[in-house]
Short mmCIF file of C-alpha atoms in Angstrom, two decimals:
data_model
loop_
_atom_site.label_atom_id
_atom_site.label_comp_id
_atom_site.label_asym_id
_atom_site.label_seq_id
_atom_site.Cartn_x
_atom_site.Cartn_y
_atom_site.Cartn_z
CA UNK A 91 21.28 -9.90 -34.87
CA UNK A 92 24.78 -8.76 -33.88
CA UNK A 93 23.19 -6.69 -31.08
CA UNK A 94 22.87 -9.83 -28.87
CA UNK A 95 26.45 -11.08 -29.17
CA UNK A 96 27.94 -9.33 -26.16
CA UNK A 97 25.11 -9.99 -23.73
CA UNK A 98 26.62 -13.25 -22.42
CA UNK A 99 28.85 -11.13 -20.22
CA UNK A 100 25.84 -10.54 -17.99
CA UNK A 101 26.22 -14.12 -16.69
CA UNK A 102 29.52 -13.02 -15.14
CA UNK A 103 27.53 -10.59 -12.97
CA UNK A 104 25.38 -13.43 -11.60
CA UNK A 105 27.69 -14.39 -8.67
CA UNK A 106 27.78 -10.80 -7.49
CA UNK A 107 24.03 -10.63 -7.79
CA UNK A 108 23.70 -13.75 -5.62
CA UNK A 109 26.11 -12.45 -2.98
CA UNK A 110 24.33 -9.09 -2.82
CA UNK A 111 20.97 -10.88 -2.64
CA UNK A 112 22.02 -12.92 0.38
CA UNK A 113 24.08 -10.22 2.14
CA UNK A 114 21.93 -7.16 1.50
CA UNK A 115 18.58 -7.61 -0.23
CA UNK A 116 17.16 -10.48 1.83
CA UNK A 117 18.21 -8.94 5.18
CA UNK A 118 16.76 -5.61 4.00
CA UNK A 119 13.47 -7.31 3.10
CA UNK A 120 13.42 -8.87 6.59
CA UNK A 121 13.97 -5.42 8.14
CA UNK A 122 11.02 -4.07 6.12
CA UNK A 123 8.88 -6.96 7.40
CA UNK A 124 9.99 -6.36 11.03
CA UNK A 125 9.29 -2.63 10.75
CA UNK A 126 5.50 -3.09 10.40
CA UNK A 127 5.13 -5.70 13.17
CA UNK A 128 5.56 -6.06 16.91
CA UNK A 129 7.99 -8.94 17.23
CA UNK A 130 7.18 -10.62 20.56
CA UNK A 131 9.24 -13.79 20.01
CA UNK A 132 10.02 -16.37 17.38
CA UNK A 133 6.74 -17.07 15.49
CA UNK A 134 4.86 -14.66 17.73
CA UNK A 135 4.19 -11.31 16.08
CA UNK A 136 1.44 -8.73 15.60
CA UNK A 137 0.88 -6.46 12.60
CA UNK A 138 0.98 -2.80 13.71
CA UNK A 139 1.10 -0.90 10.36
CA UNK A 140 2.80 2.48 10.46
CA UNK A 141 2.93 2.74 14.29
CA UNK A 142 6.73 2.30 14.60
CA UNK A 143 7.37 4.80 11.82
CA UNK A 144 5.14 7.34 13.64
CA UNK A 145 7.01 6.67 16.89
CA UNK A 146 10.43 6.97 15.29
CA UNK A 147 9.68 10.05 13.17
CA UNK A 148 8.27 11.97 16.14
CA UNK A 149 10.99 10.92 18.60
CA UNK A 150 12.86 14.07 19.63
CA UNK A 151 15.91 12.05 20.80
CA UNK A 152 16.18 10.70 17.25
CA UNK A 153 15.98 14.21 15.85
CA UNK A 154 18.75 15.30 18.18
CA UNK A 155 20.91 12.31 17.22
CA UNK A 156 20.26 13.04 13.53
CA UNK A 157 21.32 16.70 13.81
CA UNK A 158 24.39 15.65 15.80
CA UNK A 159 25.21 13.15 13.07
CA UNK A 160 24.79 15.65 10.23
CA UNK A 161 26.98 18.25 12.01
CA UNK A 162 29.57 15.58 12.80
CA UNK A 163 29.75 14.26 9.18
CA UNK A 164 29.93 17.82 7.85
CA UNK A 165 32.84 18.65 10.23
CA UNK A 166 34.60 15.41 9.27
CA UNK A 167 34.34 16.20 5.56
CA UNK A 168 35.23 19.89 5.99
CA UNK A 169 38.45 18.97 7.85
CA UNK A 170 39.58 15.72 6.27
CA UNK A 171 39.11 16.54 2.55
CA UNK A 172 41.07 19.85 2.44
CA UNK A 173 43.66 18.47 4.84
CA UNK A 174 44.04 15.31 2.80
CA UNK A 175 44.50 17.29 -0.43
CA UNK A 176 46.98 19.59 1.27
CA UNK A 177 49.13 16.80 2.69
CA UNK A 178 48.99 14.83 -0.62
CA UNK A 179 50.36 17.94 -2.44
CA UNK A 180 53.32 18.15 -0.11
CA UNK A 181 54.31 14.44 -0.23
CA UNK A 182 57.58 13.59 -2.02
CA UNK A 183 57.23 12.46 -5.62
CA UNK A 184 60.24 10.15 -5.85
CA UNK A 185 62.98 8.52 -3.80
CA UNK A 186 62.88 6.58 -0.53
CA UNK A 187 60.66 9.26 1.02
CA UNK A 188 57.64 8.05 -0.99
CA UNK A 189 57.57 4.56 0.57
CA UNK A 190 58.40 5.92 4.05
CA UNK A 191 55.58 8.47 3.92
CA UNK A 192 53.04 6.03 2.51
CA UNK A 193 53.76 3.38 5.13
CA UNK A 194 53.66 5.91 7.98
CA UNK A 195 50.40 7.40 6.67
CA UNK A 196 48.78 4.00 6.20
CA UNK A 197 49.45 2.95 9.85
CA UNK A 198 46.27 4.43 11.37
CA UNK A 199 44.21 2.67 8.72
CA UNK A 200 45.54 -0.70 9.84
CA UNK A 201 44.36 -0.34 13.44
CA UNK A 202 41.03 -1.97 14.31
CA UNK A 203 38.32 0.52 15.21
CA UNK A 204 37.83 -0.56 18.82
CA UNK A 205 41.60 -0.33 19.36
CA UNK A 206 41.57 3.20 17.94
CA UNK A 207 38.95 4.07 20.58
CA UNK A 208 41.06 2.49 23.32
CA UNK A 209 44.21 4.25 22.18
CA UNK A 210 42.44 7.58 22.34
CA UNK A 211 40.86 6.84 25.75
CA UNK A 212 44.36 6.20 27.18
CA UNK A 213 45.82 9.13 25.21
CA UNK A 214 43.19 11.67 26.33
CA UNK A 215 42.49 10.72 29.93
CA UNK A 216 42.94 13.83 32.09
CA UNK A 217 44.66 11.88 34.91
CA UNK A 218 47.14 9.66 33.04
CA UNK A 219 46.87 10.39 29.30
CA UNK A 220 49.56 12.30 27.42
CA UNK A 221 47.18 14.89 25.93
CA UNK A 222 45.04 15.13 29.04
CA UNK A 223 47.91 15.68 31.46
CA UNK A 224 49.76 18.06 29.10
CA UNK A 225 46.73 20.25 28.49
CA UNK A 226 45.77 20.30 32.18
CA UNK A 227 49.15 20.79 33.78
CA UNK A 228 51.33 22.42 31.15
CA UNK A 229 48.80 24.74 29.52
CA UNK A 230 46.37 25.09 32.41
CA UNK A 231 43.36 24.16 30.23
CA UNK A 232 40.76 22.22 32.31
CA UNK A 233 40.42 19.53 29.64
CA UNK A 234 38.20 16.55 30.57
CA UNK A 235 36.44 14.69 27.73
CA UNK A 236 34.39 12.53 30.10
CA UNK A 237 32.66 15.54 31.69
CA UNK A 238 32.67 18.37 29.14
CA UNK A 239 30.53 17.86 25.96
CA UNK A 240 32.66 20.28 23.86
CA UNK A 241 35.85 18.47 24.85
CA UNK A 242 34.35 15.05 24.12
CA UNK A 243 33.13 16.29 20.71
CA UNK A 244 36.54 17.66 19.83
CA UNK A 245 38.21 14.45 20.94
CA UNK A 246 35.90 12.26 18.82
CA UNK A 247 36.43 14.62 15.86
CA UNK A 248 40.22 14.71 16.18
CA UNK A 249 40.27 10.94 16.59
CA UNK A 250 38.38 10.53 13.31
CA UNK A 251 40.70 13.01 11.59
CA UNK A 252 43.73 11.04 12.82
CA UNK A 253 42.18 7.72 11.79
CA UNK A 254 40.77 8.55 8.37
CA UNK A 255 42.63 11.56 6.83
CA UNK A 256 45.33 9.07 5.63
CA UNK A 257 42.71 7.40 3.42
CA UNK A 258 41.93 10.78 1.75
CA UNK A 259 45.67 11.49 1.44
CA UNK A 260 46.39 8.13 -0.17
CA UNK A 261 43.49 8.52 -2.66
CA UNK A 262 44.49 12.09 -3.56
CA UNK A 263 48.14 11.06 -3.87
CA UNK A 264 47.14 8.27 -6.29
CA UNK A 265 45.11 10.80 -8.29
CA UNK A 266 48.02 13.28 -8.36
CA UNK A 267 50.54 10.61 -9.49
CA UNK A 268 48.26 9.74 -12.42
CA UNK A 269 48.60 13.23 -13.99
CA UNK A 270 50.94 13.07 -16.99
CA UNK A 271 54.06 15.23 -16.77
CA UNK A 272 53.08 16.97 -20.05
CA UNK A 273 50.38 18.97 -18.22
CA UNK A 274 52.93 20.46 -15.80
CA UNK A 275 55.32 21.23 -18.67
CA UNK A 276 52.55 23.01 -20.55
CA UNK A 277 51.68 24.99 -17.41
CA UNK A 278 55.34 25.95 -17.01
CA UNK A 279 55.57 27.20 -20.62
CA UNK A 280 52.45 29.27 -20.04
CA UNK A 281 53.98 30.69 -16.88
CA UNK A 282 51.12 29.45 -14.68
CA UNK A 283 51.31 30.20 -10.95
CA UNK A 284 51.37 27.43 -8.33
CA UNK A 285 47.74 28.15 -7.51
CA UNK A 286 46.71 28.05 -11.19
CA UNK A 287 48.39 24.66 -11.59
CA UNK A 288 46.39 23.41 -8.60
CA UNK A 289 43.12 24.98 -9.67
CA UNK A 290 43.16 24.07 -13.37
CA UNK A 291 45.26 20.88 -13.50
CA UNK A 292 45.49 19.06 -10.20
CA UNK A 293 42.01 19.64 -8.77
CA UNK A 294 40.08 18.70 -11.97
CA UNK A 295 42.24 15.62 -12.41
CA UNK A 296 41.57 14.56 -8.79
CA UNK A 297 37.75 14.77 -9.15
CA UNK A 298 37.35 11.00 -9.59
CA UNK A 299 39.30 10.07 -6.44
CA UNK A 300 37.82 12.94 -4.51
CA UNK A 301 34.34 11.66 -5.32
CA UNK A 302 35.28 8.27 -3.88
CA UNK A 303 36.96 9.93 -0.86
CA UNK A 304 33.97 12.16 -0.09
CA UNK A 305 31.46 9.32 -0.50
CA UNK A 306 33.48 6.88 1.62
CA UNK A 307 34.17 9.40 4.35
CA UNK A 308 30.58 10.59 4.35
CA UNK A 309 29.09 7.09 4.58
CA UNK A 310 31.59 5.91 7.21
CA UNK A 311 31.27 9.01 9.39
CA UNK A 312 27.49 8.89 9.10
CA UNK A 313 27.52 5.27 10.33
CA UNK A 314 30.23 5.76 12.98
CA UNK A 315 29.72 3.52 15.98
CA UNK A 316 32.74 1.77 17.47
CA UNK A 317 35.16 4.63 18.15
CA UNK A 318 32.76 6.95 20.07
CA UNK A 319 31.25 3.93 21.80
CA UNK A 320 34.66 2.99 23.21
CA UNK A 321 35.88 6.55 23.76
CA UNK A 322 32.87 8.29 25.30
CA UNK A 323 30.07 5.72 25.39
CA UNK A 324 27.85 8.39 23.86
CA UNK A 325 28.31 10.80 26.73
CA UNK A 326 28.59 13.00 28.66
CA UNK A 327 24.79 12.93 28.73
CA UNK A 328 23.83 12.23 25.11
CA UNK A 329 26.29 14.68 23.57
CA UNK A 330 28.16 12.13 21.43
CA UNK A 331 25.32 9.66 20.92
CA UNK A 332 25.15 9.33 17.12
CA UNK A 333 22.48 7.57 15.13
CA UNK A 334 23.97 4.07 15.08
CA UNK A 335 24.58 4.12 18.83
CA UNK A 336 20.99 5.11 19.46
CA UNK A 337 19.87 2.36 17.09
CA UNK A 338 21.97 -0.29 18.79
CA UNK A 339 20.62 0.76 22.18
CA UNK A 340 17.11 0.28 20.82
CA UNK A 341 17.68 -3.03 18.96
CA UNK A 342 20.15 -4.87 21.18
CA UNK A 343 19.77 -3.12 24.55
CA UNK A 344 15.97 -3.00 24.71
CA UNK A 345 15.28 -5.66 22.04
CA UNK A 346 12.64 -3.42 20.39
CA UNK A 347 13.04 -5.05 16.98
CA UNK A 348 10.05 -3.36 15.35
CA UNK A 349 10.92 0.27 16.16
CA UNK A 350 14.63 -0.46 15.54
CA UNK A 351 13.77 -1.85 12.07
CA UNK A 352 11.72 1.26 11.25
CA UNK A 353 14.59 3.43 12.49
CA UNK A 354 17.09 1.39 10.35
CA UNK A 355 15.05 2.03 7.24
CA UNK A 356 14.78 5.75 7.88
CA UNK A 357 18.54 5.81 8.57
CA UNK A 358 19.17 3.86 5.38
CA UNK A 359 17.04 6.21 3.30
CA UNK A 360 18.88 9.24 4.67
CA UNK A 361 22.29 7.76 3.75
CA UNK A 362 20.95 6.74 0.34
CA UNK A 363 19.66 10.26 -0.34
CA UNK A 364 22.87 12.07 0.69
CA UNK A 365 25.09 9.59 -1.20
CA UNK A 366 22.95 9.88 -4.30
CA UNK A 367 23.05 13.65 -4.22
CA UNK A 368 26.84 13.71 -3.69
CA UNK A 369 27.32 11.18 -6.51
CA UNK A 370 25.08 13.04 -8.96
CA UNK A 371 26.50 16.49 -8.20
CA UNK A 372 30.15 15.46 -8.40
CA UNK A 373 29.76 13.24 -11.46
CA UNK A 374 27.84 16.01 -13.27
CA UNK A 375 30.79 18.34 -12.55
CA UNK A 376 32.94 15.68 -14.16
CA UNK A 377 30.82 15.63 -17.33
CA UNK A 378 30.80 19.45 -17.52
CA UNK A 379 34.58 19.51 -17.33
CA UNK A 380 35.17 16.78 -19.95
CA UNK B 1495 13.63 -24.32 4.45
CA UNK B 1496 11.07 -22.13 6.13
CA UNK B 1497 10.75 -18.40 5.67
CA UNK B 1498 9.25 -17.85 9.13
CA UNK B 1499 12.39 -15.98 10.30
CA UNK B 1500 11.74 -13.32 7.66
CA UNK B 1501 8.42 -12.57 9.33
CA UNK B 1502 6.48 -12.04 6.07
CA UNK B 1503 3.11 -10.29 6.04
CA UNK B 1504 0.76 -10.20 3.00
CA UNK B 1505 1.25 -6.39 2.72
CA UNK B 1506 5.05 -6.43 2.66
CA UNK B 1507 4.97 -9.46 0.34
CA UNK B 1508 2.77 -7.64 -2.13
CA UNK B 1509 5.03 -4.56 -1.90
CA UNK B 1510 8.09 -6.61 -2.88
CA UNK B 1511 6.22 -8.45 -5.59
CA UNK B 1512 5.18 -5.05 -7.01
CA UNK B 1513 8.83 -3.83 -6.98
CA UNK B 1514 9.96 -7.13 -8.58
CA UNK B 1515 7.30 -6.85 -11.33
CA UNK B 1516 8.24 -3.22 -11.99
CA UNK B 1517 11.93 -4.21 -12.31
CA UNK B 1518 11.09 -7.07 -14.66
CA UNK B 1519 8.81 -4.84 -16.69
CA UNK B 1520 11.54 -2.20 -16.96
CA UNK B 1521 14.00 -4.88 -18.10
CA UNK B 1522 11.65 -6.06 -20.85
CA UNK B 1523 10.97 -2.45 -21.87
CA UNK B 1524 14.72 -1.80 -22.01
CA UNK B 1525 15.25 -4.84 -24.29
CA UNK B 1526 12.34 -3.90 -26.56
CA UNK B 1527 13.30 -0.21 -26.81
CA UNK B 1528 16.56 0.86 -25.14
CA UNK B 1529 16.41 4.07 -23.11
CA UNK B 1530 17.96 7.36 -24.23
CA UNK B 1531 19.32 9.85 -21.69
CA UNK B 1532 17.15 12.95 -21.68
CA UNK B 1533 16.64 16.15 -19.69
CA UNK B 1534 13.28 16.95 -18.14
CA UNK B 1535 12.30 18.90 -14.98
CA UNK B 1536 15.00 17.12 -12.94
CA UNK B 1537 18.27 19.08 -12.70
CA UNK B 1538 20.35 16.46 -14.57
CA UNK B 1539 19.88 14.31 -17.67
CA UNK B 1540 18.45 10.92 -16.68
CA UNK B 1541 17.72 7.51 -18.18
CA UNK B 1542 14.47 5.65 -17.61
CA UNK B 1543 16.11 3.62 -14.79
CA UNK B 1544 17.37 6.80 -13.06
CA UNK B 1545 13.88 8.25 -13.16
CA UNK B 1546 12.37 5.07 -11.68
CA UNK B 1547 14.95 5.14 -8.86
CA UNK B 1548 14.32 8.84 -8.16
CA UNK B 1549 10.57 8.23 -8.31
CA UNK B 1550 10.69 5.31 -5.87
CA UNK B 1551 13.11 7.07 -3.51
CA UNK B 1552 11.01 10.26 -3.66
CA UNK B 1553 7.91 8.18 -2.86
CA UNK B 1554 9.61 6.85 0.31
CA UNK B 1555 10.22 10.47 1.44
CA UNK B 1556 6.67 11.51 0.62
CA UNK B 1557 5.38 8.62 2.82
CA UNK B 1558 7.84 9.35 5.65
CA UNK B 1559 6.98 13.08 5.59
CA UNK B 1560 3.27 12.19 5.60
CA UNK B 1561 3.67 9.90 8.60
CA UNK B 1562 5.89 12.36 10.43
CA UNK B 1563 3.89 15.53 9.81
CA UNK B 1564 0.23 14.61 9.41
CA UNK B 1565 -2.44 12.36 10.87
CA UNK B 1566 -4.27 12.03 7.54
CA UNK B 1567 -4.90 8.72 5.78
CA UNK B 1568 -1.90 7.05 4.16
CA UNK B 1569 -4.03 6.27 1.10
CA UNK B 1570 -3.82 9.92 0.10
CA UNK B 1571 -0.04 9.77 0.43
CA UNK B 1572 0.04 6.54 -1.63
CA UNK B 1573 -1.98 8.28 -4.37
CA UNK B 1574 0.49 11.19 -4.27
CA UNK B 1575 3.35 8.74 -4.54
CA UNK B 1576 1.93 7.16 -7.70
CA UNK B 1577 1.32 10.62 -9.11
CA UNK B 1578 4.92 11.60 -8.35
CA UNK B 1579 6.29 8.33 -9.77
CA UNK B 1580 4.26 8.75 -12.95
CA UNK B 1581 5.28 12.41 -13.42
CA UNK B 1582 8.93 11.65 -12.82
CA UNK B 1583 8.94 8.73 -15.27
CA UNK B 1584 7.14 10.75 -17.94
CA UNK B 1585 8.56 14.29 -17.56
CA UNK B 1586 11.65 13.88 -15.32
#
């Protein structure tokens, strides 16, 4: 039975399985248990069935936060992915410029999230911040991200673009560097235009890294918490209160563990659905191309 | 070690036992007769495991939509879920 010979390799997966069990599956099971009960205290709980799910699914503030979140993630992807590809295409291919550009681009990725928020608070404040003061006094635009929802939205969005586009650039750059020179030479012989080279060589060859970039940026932007929490605190009003901020308010602020658990599961299922669709669509493109 | 912190209830415990049994069953089935990727009513070719995942995930959405949109009994939704899961596994 030669079929069984290779199966010992599965034992190598065992440590990962244990880590995932303790870090993800067991906590997730606990969340499922919490979501059907009213947790009054340690050892003191009442079974409530689907009540929390009914509450969460008919909560209009949750619907608002969800729409805000979807629009936000869509904007993040629509800006960061094309911008990342564009910048990656213009980066130098050899010489000292490569290291210089890569180090400079990687800098925002090294900054902790709460510090990013703080930097942008200081940077954007209308009274002392560089952007705030410049926009207000030099260009006469009444910019104030703490009072105007549109301004606060734009600030959160630009902050994310500044923080995370470098990740997309680095991934795309790695994808571009992996294309063998022979493809470009063949394109040159055929007299292909710059756009044709991009459309038929570079873009298809970047699919793998773009899949990772889109998935990472989608999941991260959909779960964004720290930066808007520091920058706007969810305001003005509720205009930048995204799903995770609303969830934290419920679970930690009000200690409503049952409803927060139900909310977490709905949130998890939404992320799972979007990620699965992205993954399936992009990987089926890949198969079609191959 | 006590599992009190996990706040188990008989209903959630039986749910997870069901999922565990299904996974074990699928593993045995896979060993006895390995799956072949095939194309059914779903838009992409799927293996048996893919169809189980889609069936379970779809069932979650059926239940959530049921809870969010209607006041009817959840037993009807559960029956729908099993129907959906069966159809996906067989014809997906």
